[in-house]
Short mmCIF file of C-alpha atoms in Angstrom, two decimals:
data_model
loop_
_atom_site.label_atom_id
_atom_site.label_comp_id
_atom_site.label_asym_id
_atom_site.label_seq_id
_atom_site.Cartn_x
_atom_site.Cartn_y
_atom_site.Cartn_z
CA MET F 1 -43.86 -59.77 36.86
CA GLN F 2 -41.70 -56.71 38.65
CA GLN F 3 -43.16 -53.24 39.21
CA VAL F 4 -41.99 -50.25 37.29
CA THR F 5 -42.01 -47.11 39.15
CA ARG F 6 -42.81 -44.53 37.92
CA GLU F 7 -40.46 -41.22 37.17
CA ARG F 8 -40.34 -39.06 40.35
CA ILE F 9 -41.57 -34.98 39.52
CA ALA F 10 -40.18 -32.17 41.86
CA GLY F 11 -42.74 -29.38 40.42
CA LEU F 12 -41.64 -25.58 40.41
CA VAL F 13 -44.27 -22.59 40.69
CA LEU F 14 -42.23 -18.78 39.20
CA ALA F 15 -45.42 -16.02 40.27
CA ARG F 16 -44.28 -13.74 38.22
CA PRO F 17 -45.99 -10.15 36.38
CA GLY F 18 -47.33 -10.75 33.54
CA ARG F 19 -44.76 -9.09 32.01
CA LEU F 20 -42.29 -11.35 32.90
CA LEU F 21 -43.56 -14.00 30.12
CA GLY F 22 -40.22 -16.20 30.55
CA MET F 23 -37.62 -17.32 33.29
CA GLU F 24 -35.27 -14.70 34.27
CA PRO F 25 -31.20 -16.14 33.61
CA PHE F 26 -30.80 -16.12 37.17
CA MET F 27 -33.84 -18.70 36.91
CA ALA F 28 -32.68 -20.34 34.55
CA ASP F 29 -29.87 -20.98 35.38
CA VAL F 30 -30.94 -22.61 39.16
CA VAL F 31 -33.13 -25.28 36.95
CA GLN F 32 -30.47 -26.17 34.64
CA GLY F 33 -29.21 -26.55 37.98
CA ILE F 34 -31.40 -28.63 39.27
CA GLU F 35 -31.95 -29.96 35.75
CA GLU F 36 -28.45 -31.61 36.01
CA VAL F 37 -28.47 -32.87 38.89
CA PHE F 38 -32.12 -35.19 37.97
CA ASP F 39 -31.11 -36.34 34.93
CA GLY F 40 -30.26 -40.27 34.37
CA ARG F 41 -31.77 -40.90 37.84
CA ARG F 42 -35.78 -40.93 37.05
CA VAL F 43 -36.77 -37.10 38.25
CA SER F 44 -38.13 -34.12 36.32
CA LEU F 45 -39.37 -31.06 37.08
CA LEU F 46 -42.91 -29.55 36.56
CA ILE F 47 -42.79 -25.71 36.15
CA GLU F 48 -45.36 -23.49 35.40
CA PHE F 49 -46.06 -20.06 36.20
CA ALA F 50 -48.53 -18.28 38.37
CA ALA F 51 -49.89 -14.43 38.30
CA ASP F 52 -49.59 -14.14 42.32
CA ILE F 53 -49.51 -16.47 45.77
CA ALA F 54 -52.86 -17.85 45.42
CA ASP F 55 -53.19 -18.98 42.30
CA GLU F 56 -49.57 -20.61 42.80
CA ILE F 57 -51.34 -21.96 45.94
CA ALA F 58 -53.94 -23.55 44.29
CA THR F 59 -51.44 -24.80 41.49
CA TRP F 60 -49.79 -27.18 43.71
CA GLN F 61 -53.20 -27.93 45.58
CA ARG F 62 -54.24 -29.50 41.88
CA TRP F 63 -51.04 -31.15 41.74
CA VAL F 64 -51.60 -32.88 45.07
CA ALA F 65 -54.65 -33.50 44.88
CA ASN F 66 -54.66 -35.12 40.67
CA ASP F 67 -50.57 -37.18 42.18
CA HIS F 68 -49.13 -35.23 39.79
CA VAL F 69 -45.64 -33.80 42.19
CA ASP F 70 -43.97 -35.56 44.88
CA GLY F 71 -42.50 -32.83 46.46
CA ILE F 72 -42.73 -29.07 45.99
CA VAL F 73 -39.85 -26.71 45.02
CA MET F 74 -40.93 -22.84 46.38
CA VAL F 75 -38.89 -19.85 46.09
CA ASP F 76 -39.72 -15.61 47.72
CA LEU F 77 -40.20 -16.16 50.73
CA ARG F 78 -42.58 -13.55 51.99
CA ALA F 79 -43.40 -11.33 54.81
CA ASN F 80 -45.95 -13.38 56.45
CA ASP F 81 -45.93 -16.22 53.58
CA ALA F 82 -49.46 -18.35 53.59
CA ARG F 83 -47.42 -21.03 51.94
CA LEU F 84 -45.22 -22.16 54.37
CA ALA F 85 -48.70 -23.13 56.17
CA GLU F 86 -50.25 -24.44 53.18
CA LEU F 87 -47.36 -26.86 52.71
CA GLU F 88 -47.49 -28.24 55.76
CA ARG F 89 -51.26 -28.88 55.39
CA LEU F 90 -50.28 -30.42 51.57
CA GLY F 91 -47.80 -32.59 53.51
CA VAL F 92 -45.99 -32.77 50.12
CA PRO F 93 -41.67 -32.96 50.97
CA ALA F 94 -40.71 -29.15 50.23
CA VAL F 95 -37.30 -26.86 49.56
CA LEU F 96 -37.06 -22.79 50.14
CA LEU F 97 -35.29 -21.51 47.77
CA GLY F 98 -33.56 -18.42 49.65
CA GLY F 99 -35.01 -16.38 52.53
CA PRO F 100 -33.90 -16.47 56.26
CA GLU F 101 -33.43 -19.50 58.30
CA LEU F 102 -36.12 -20.35 59.66
CA GLN F 103 -37.98 -22.37 62.61
CA ALA F 104 -40.60 -23.94 60.53
CA PRO F 105 -40.45 -28.20 59.53
CA ILE F 106 -38.52 -27.21 55.57
CA THR F 107 -35.58 -27.84 54.32
CA ASN F 108 -33.42 -24.02 53.42
CA VAL F 109 -31.10 -23.40 50.60
CA LEU F 110 -29.14 -19.93 51.68
CA VAL F 111 -27.73 -17.89 50.36
CA ASP F 112 -26.48 -14.77 52.47
CA ASN F 113 -28.27 -11.61 50.78
CA ALA F 114 -27.63 -9.52 53.14
CA GLU F 115 -23.73 -9.94 52.22
CA GLY F 116 -24.14 -9.16 48.62
CA ALA F 117 -25.30 -6.12 49.09
CA ARG F 118 -22.57 -4.90 51.76
CA ALA F 119 -20.38 -5.77 49.38
CA ALA F 120 -22.04 -4.15 46.44
CA VAL F 121 -22.07 -0.86 48.80
CA ARG F 122 -18.06 -1.59 50.34
CA ALA F 123 -17.09 -2.42 46.47
CA LEU F 124 -18.41 1.67 44.80
CA ALA F 125 -17.58 3.23 47.97
CA ASP F 126 -13.80 2.31 48.01
CA LEU F 127 -14.34 3.59 44.10
CA GLY F 128 -15.24 6.74 45.34
CA HIS F 129 -18.60 6.44 44.81
CA ARG F 130 -20.61 8.42 47.94
CA ASP F 131 -23.82 8.68 46.55
CA ILE F 132 -25.46 5.10 45.59
CA ALA F 133 -29.08 3.90 44.40
CA ARG F 134 -30.12 0.81 44.86
CA VAL F 135 -33.42 -0.59 42.56
CA SER F 136 -34.78 -3.12 44.18
CA GLY F 137 -37.12 -6.42 43.40
CA PRO F 138 -40.41 -6.38 45.76
CA ARG F 139 -40.45 -5.30 48.57
CA ASP F 140 -42.74 -7.81 50.62
CA MET F 141 -39.74 -10.66 49.76
CA LEU F 142 -37.71 -11.77 52.25
CA HIS F 143 -35.13 -11.76 50.53
CA CYS F 144 -35.59 -8.42 49.08
CA GLN F 145 -35.16 -6.91 52.48
CA ALA F 146 -32.76 -8.32 53.32
CA ARG F 147 -30.55 -6.86 50.73
CA ASP F 148 -32.60 -2.70 51.57
CA ASP F 149 -31.10 -3.04 55.21
CA ALA F 150 -27.62 -4.00 54.81
CA PHE F 151 -27.46 -1.53 51.70
CA MET F 152 -28.54 0.67 54.12
CA GLU F 153 -26.63 0.51 56.71
CA THR F 154 -23.25 -0.02 54.64
CA CYS F 155 -23.80 3.37 53.25
CA ALA F 156 -24.63 4.59 56.57
CA GLU F 157 -21.20 2.96 57.65
CA ARG F 158 -18.65 4.22 54.73
CA ASP F 159 -21.09 8.13 54.50
CA VAL F 160 -21.78 7.49 50.81
CA GLN F 161 -25.73 9.08 50.30
CA GLY F 162 -28.30 5.40 49.50
CA ARG F 163 -31.68 5.77 48.91
CA VAL F 164 -34.06 2.55 47.81
CA ILE F 165 -36.39 1.92 44.42
CA GLU F 166 -38.42 -1.14 43.69
CA GLY F 167 -38.63 -2.58 40.66
CA ASP F 168 -40.65 -6.24 39.82
CA TYR F 169 -37.73 -7.55 37.94
CA SER F 170 -38.92 -6.43 34.63
CA GLU F 171 -36.21 -4.97 32.20
CA ASP F 172 -39.08 -2.44 32.14
CA ALA F 173 -38.84 -1.49 35.57
CA GLY F 174 -35.03 -1.21 35.82
CA ARG F 175 -35.54 1.51 32.78
CA GLU F 176 -38.23 3.28 34.91
CA ALA F 177 -36.28 3.32 37.71
CA THR F 178 -32.88 4.33 36.23
CA ARG F 179 -34.86 7.03 33.97
CA ARG F 180 -36.13 8.58 37.39
CA LEU F 181 -33.13 8.86 39.31
CA LEU F 182 -31.00 10.42 36.54
CA THR F 183 -33.85 13.05 36.19
CA GLY F 184 -33.40 13.81 39.60
CA SER F 185 -32.98 16.44 41.39
CA GLN F 186 -30.14 14.21 43.06
CA VAL F 187 -28.20 11.67 40.91
CA PRO F 188 -26.87 9.33 41.81
CA THR F 189 -23.02 8.35 40.22
CA ALA F 190 -23.80 4.10 40.78
CA VAL F 191 -26.84 2.71 41.01
CA VAL F 192 -26.91 -1.07 41.98
CA TYR F 193 -29.49 -3.69 40.75
CA ASP F 194 -31.41 -6.82 42.27
CA ASN F 195 -31.31 -8.45 38.42
CA ASP F 196 -29.35 -8.77 35.15
CA LEU F 197 -32.53 -7.92 33.39
CA MET F 198 -33.54 -4.59 35.09
CA ALA F 199 -29.43 -3.97 34.87
CA ILE F 200 -30.02 -4.35 31.23
CA GLY F 201 -33.31 -1.86 31.13
CA GLY F 202 -31.11 1.00 32.93
CA LEU F 203 -28.09 0.39 30.81
CA ALA F 204 -30.79 1.21 27.68
CA ALA F 205 -31.84 4.30 29.69
CA ALA F 206 -28.89 6.22 30.53
CA LYS F 207 -27.92 5.80 26.92
CA ASP F 208 -30.81 7.05 26.19
CA LEU F 209 -30.72 9.84 28.80
CA GLY F 210 -26.69 10.36 26.57
CA VAL F 211 -24.98 9.10 29.69
CA ARG F 212 -21.93 7.65 29.97
CA ILE F 213 -21.97 4.27 31.21
CA PRO F 214 -19.10 4.33 33.20
CA ASP F 215 -17.83 7.59 33.20
CA GLN F 216 -21.02 8.62 34.41
CA LEU F 217 -22.51 6.23 35.98
CA SER F 218 -21.22 2.65 37.98
CA VAL F 219 -23.98 0.25 37.53
CA ILE F 220 -23.56 -3.84 39.07
CA ALA F 221 -25.72 -5.68 38.94
CA TRP F 222 -26.54 -9.03 41.22
CA ASP F 223 -26.40 -12.69 39.57
CA ASP F 224 -23.44 -13.98 38.02
CA THR F 225 -24.98 -14.87 34.54
CA ALA F 226 -24.83 -14.47 30.38
CA VAL F 227 -26.56 -12.10 30.71
CA ALA F 228 -25.09 -10.21 32.25
CA ARG F 229 -21.55 -11.36 31.04
CA LEU F 230 -22.14 -10.19 27.11
CA ALA F 231 -23.81 -6.80 27.46
CA HIS F 232 -22.54 -4.06 26.45
CA PRO F 233 -20.40 -2.67 28.17
CA PRO F 234 -20.25 -6.19 30.21
CA LEU F 235 -21.50 -6.16 33.52
CA SER F 236 -19.90 -5.91 36.76
CA VAL F 237 -22.23 -8.63 39.62
CA VAL F 238 -23.14 -9.25 43.25
CA THR F 239 -21.58 -13.22 42.47
CA VAL F 240 -23.33 -16.55 43.25
CA ASP F 241 -22.57 -19.86 41.25
CA VAL F 242 -25.78 -19.97 40.51
CA HIS F 243 -25.83 -23.48 38.89
CA GLY F 244 -24.18 -24.47 41.26
CA LEU F 245 -27.45 -23.30 43.09
CA GLY F 246 -29.31 -24.76 41.54
CA THR F 247 -27.31 -28.13 42.13
CA ILE F 248 -27.46 -28.02 46.18
CA VAL F 249 -31.71 -27.38 45.19
CA GLY F 250 -32.38 -30.63 42.79
CA GLU F 251 -30.12 -32.25 45.86
CA ALA F 252 -31.66 -31.18 48.85
CA ILE F 253 -35.49 -31.77 47.02
CA LEU F 254 -34.23 -36.30 46.27
CA THR F 255 -33.23 -35.60 50.22
CA VAL F 256 -36.08 -34.89 51.33
CA MET F 257 -38.87 -37.09 48.29
CA GLU F 258 -36.43 -40.24 49.38
CA GLY F 259 -37.27 -39.22 52.79
CA GLY F 260 -34.26 -37.67 54.33
CA GLU F 261 -35.07 -34.80 57.18
CA VAL F 262 -35.43 -31.16 57.16
CA THR F 263 -32.03 -29.71 56.16
CA THR F 264 -30.54 -26.16 55.90
CA TYR F 265 -27.88 -25.85 53.60
CA GLN F 266 -25.21 -22.84 53.63
CA VAL F 267 -24.12 -21.45 49.84
CA PRO F 268 -20.89 -19.32 49.73
CA LYS F 269 -21.47 -15.81 49.97
CA PRO F 270 -21.59 -14.01 47.78
CA THR F 271 -19.20 -11.61 46.01
CA ILE F 272 -18.07 -8.61 43.55
CA ARG F 273 -16.86 -8.71 40.52
CA LEU F 274 -15.67 -5.41 38.96
CA ALA F 275 -15.37 -5.29 34.95
CA GLN F 276 -16.70 -2.58 32.70
CA SER F 277 -20.07 -1.03 33.41
CA THR F 278 -17.54 -0.01 37.20
CA ALA F 279 -15.38 2.94 37.51
CA GLU F 280 -14.27 5.85 40.17
CA PRO F 281 -17.29 8.25 40.02
CA GLY F 282 -16.08 10.61 36.40
CA THR F 283 -18.47 13.00 35.34
CA ARG F 284 -21.36 14.05 36.88
CA LEU F 285 -24.98 14.11 34.75
CA PRO F 286 -26.86 17.48 35.36
CA ALA F 287 -29.36 17.10 37.04
CA ASP F 288 -31.25 19.01 34.76
CA ALA F 289 -30.38 16.78 31.64
#
């Protein structure tokens, strides 16, 4: 009798704060790209959510102990990330999405986060903005650090006043950070958000305060997703082909599960697509508004 080979499974754990109950649009698009690659190849994607990194590692350990997965996709590399050593200890094929190029023995799908931040500052500076804020994701994530550093460096190069406020990728974080920026003593004329959900929160805060987009405040969001395109006004974005990124991750995890060598995949550099949420600086909001 011919032996039936079981379906292979790749696992992905998303460590997210409690208020991000589902997948943000970026990760939903990545997952769609992965699943497109898996379709018809007897491979499935298992997704679980975790409260933090320790919980994520515990999930991996449970998966491996029970032979639940054949490979693991890791995202959101942190500084001094304990997950890299744990993946090596577990001995399971793995792919890292994002982060700097590593010496560690793991296949890596690289996104040039620094270039995206530089492009956002250049686009706004070319419009005439001289006071630009950035609402970042959690700063312990290395891709956020790369964006922060490139943002501040490019602001200095273009003689722009820059500052960074840390968020957590949630809409609430974007709303709160924007409220702080727009009611402070020095009000920026433009804000760059680390994802589309925080940008949506920023639009809501601006509306609450009577700040007109883009007349009084220009907005750029990271990630070219449906949420950004359907926002009011449609958001200018740092564009990465997120679905295409997912297909690269899908092919990469398939390759390592089949015994392929460790590889670094480079994806096209991010660019800027300007829409109705950006314009030349207009009427400045009074600091005491």
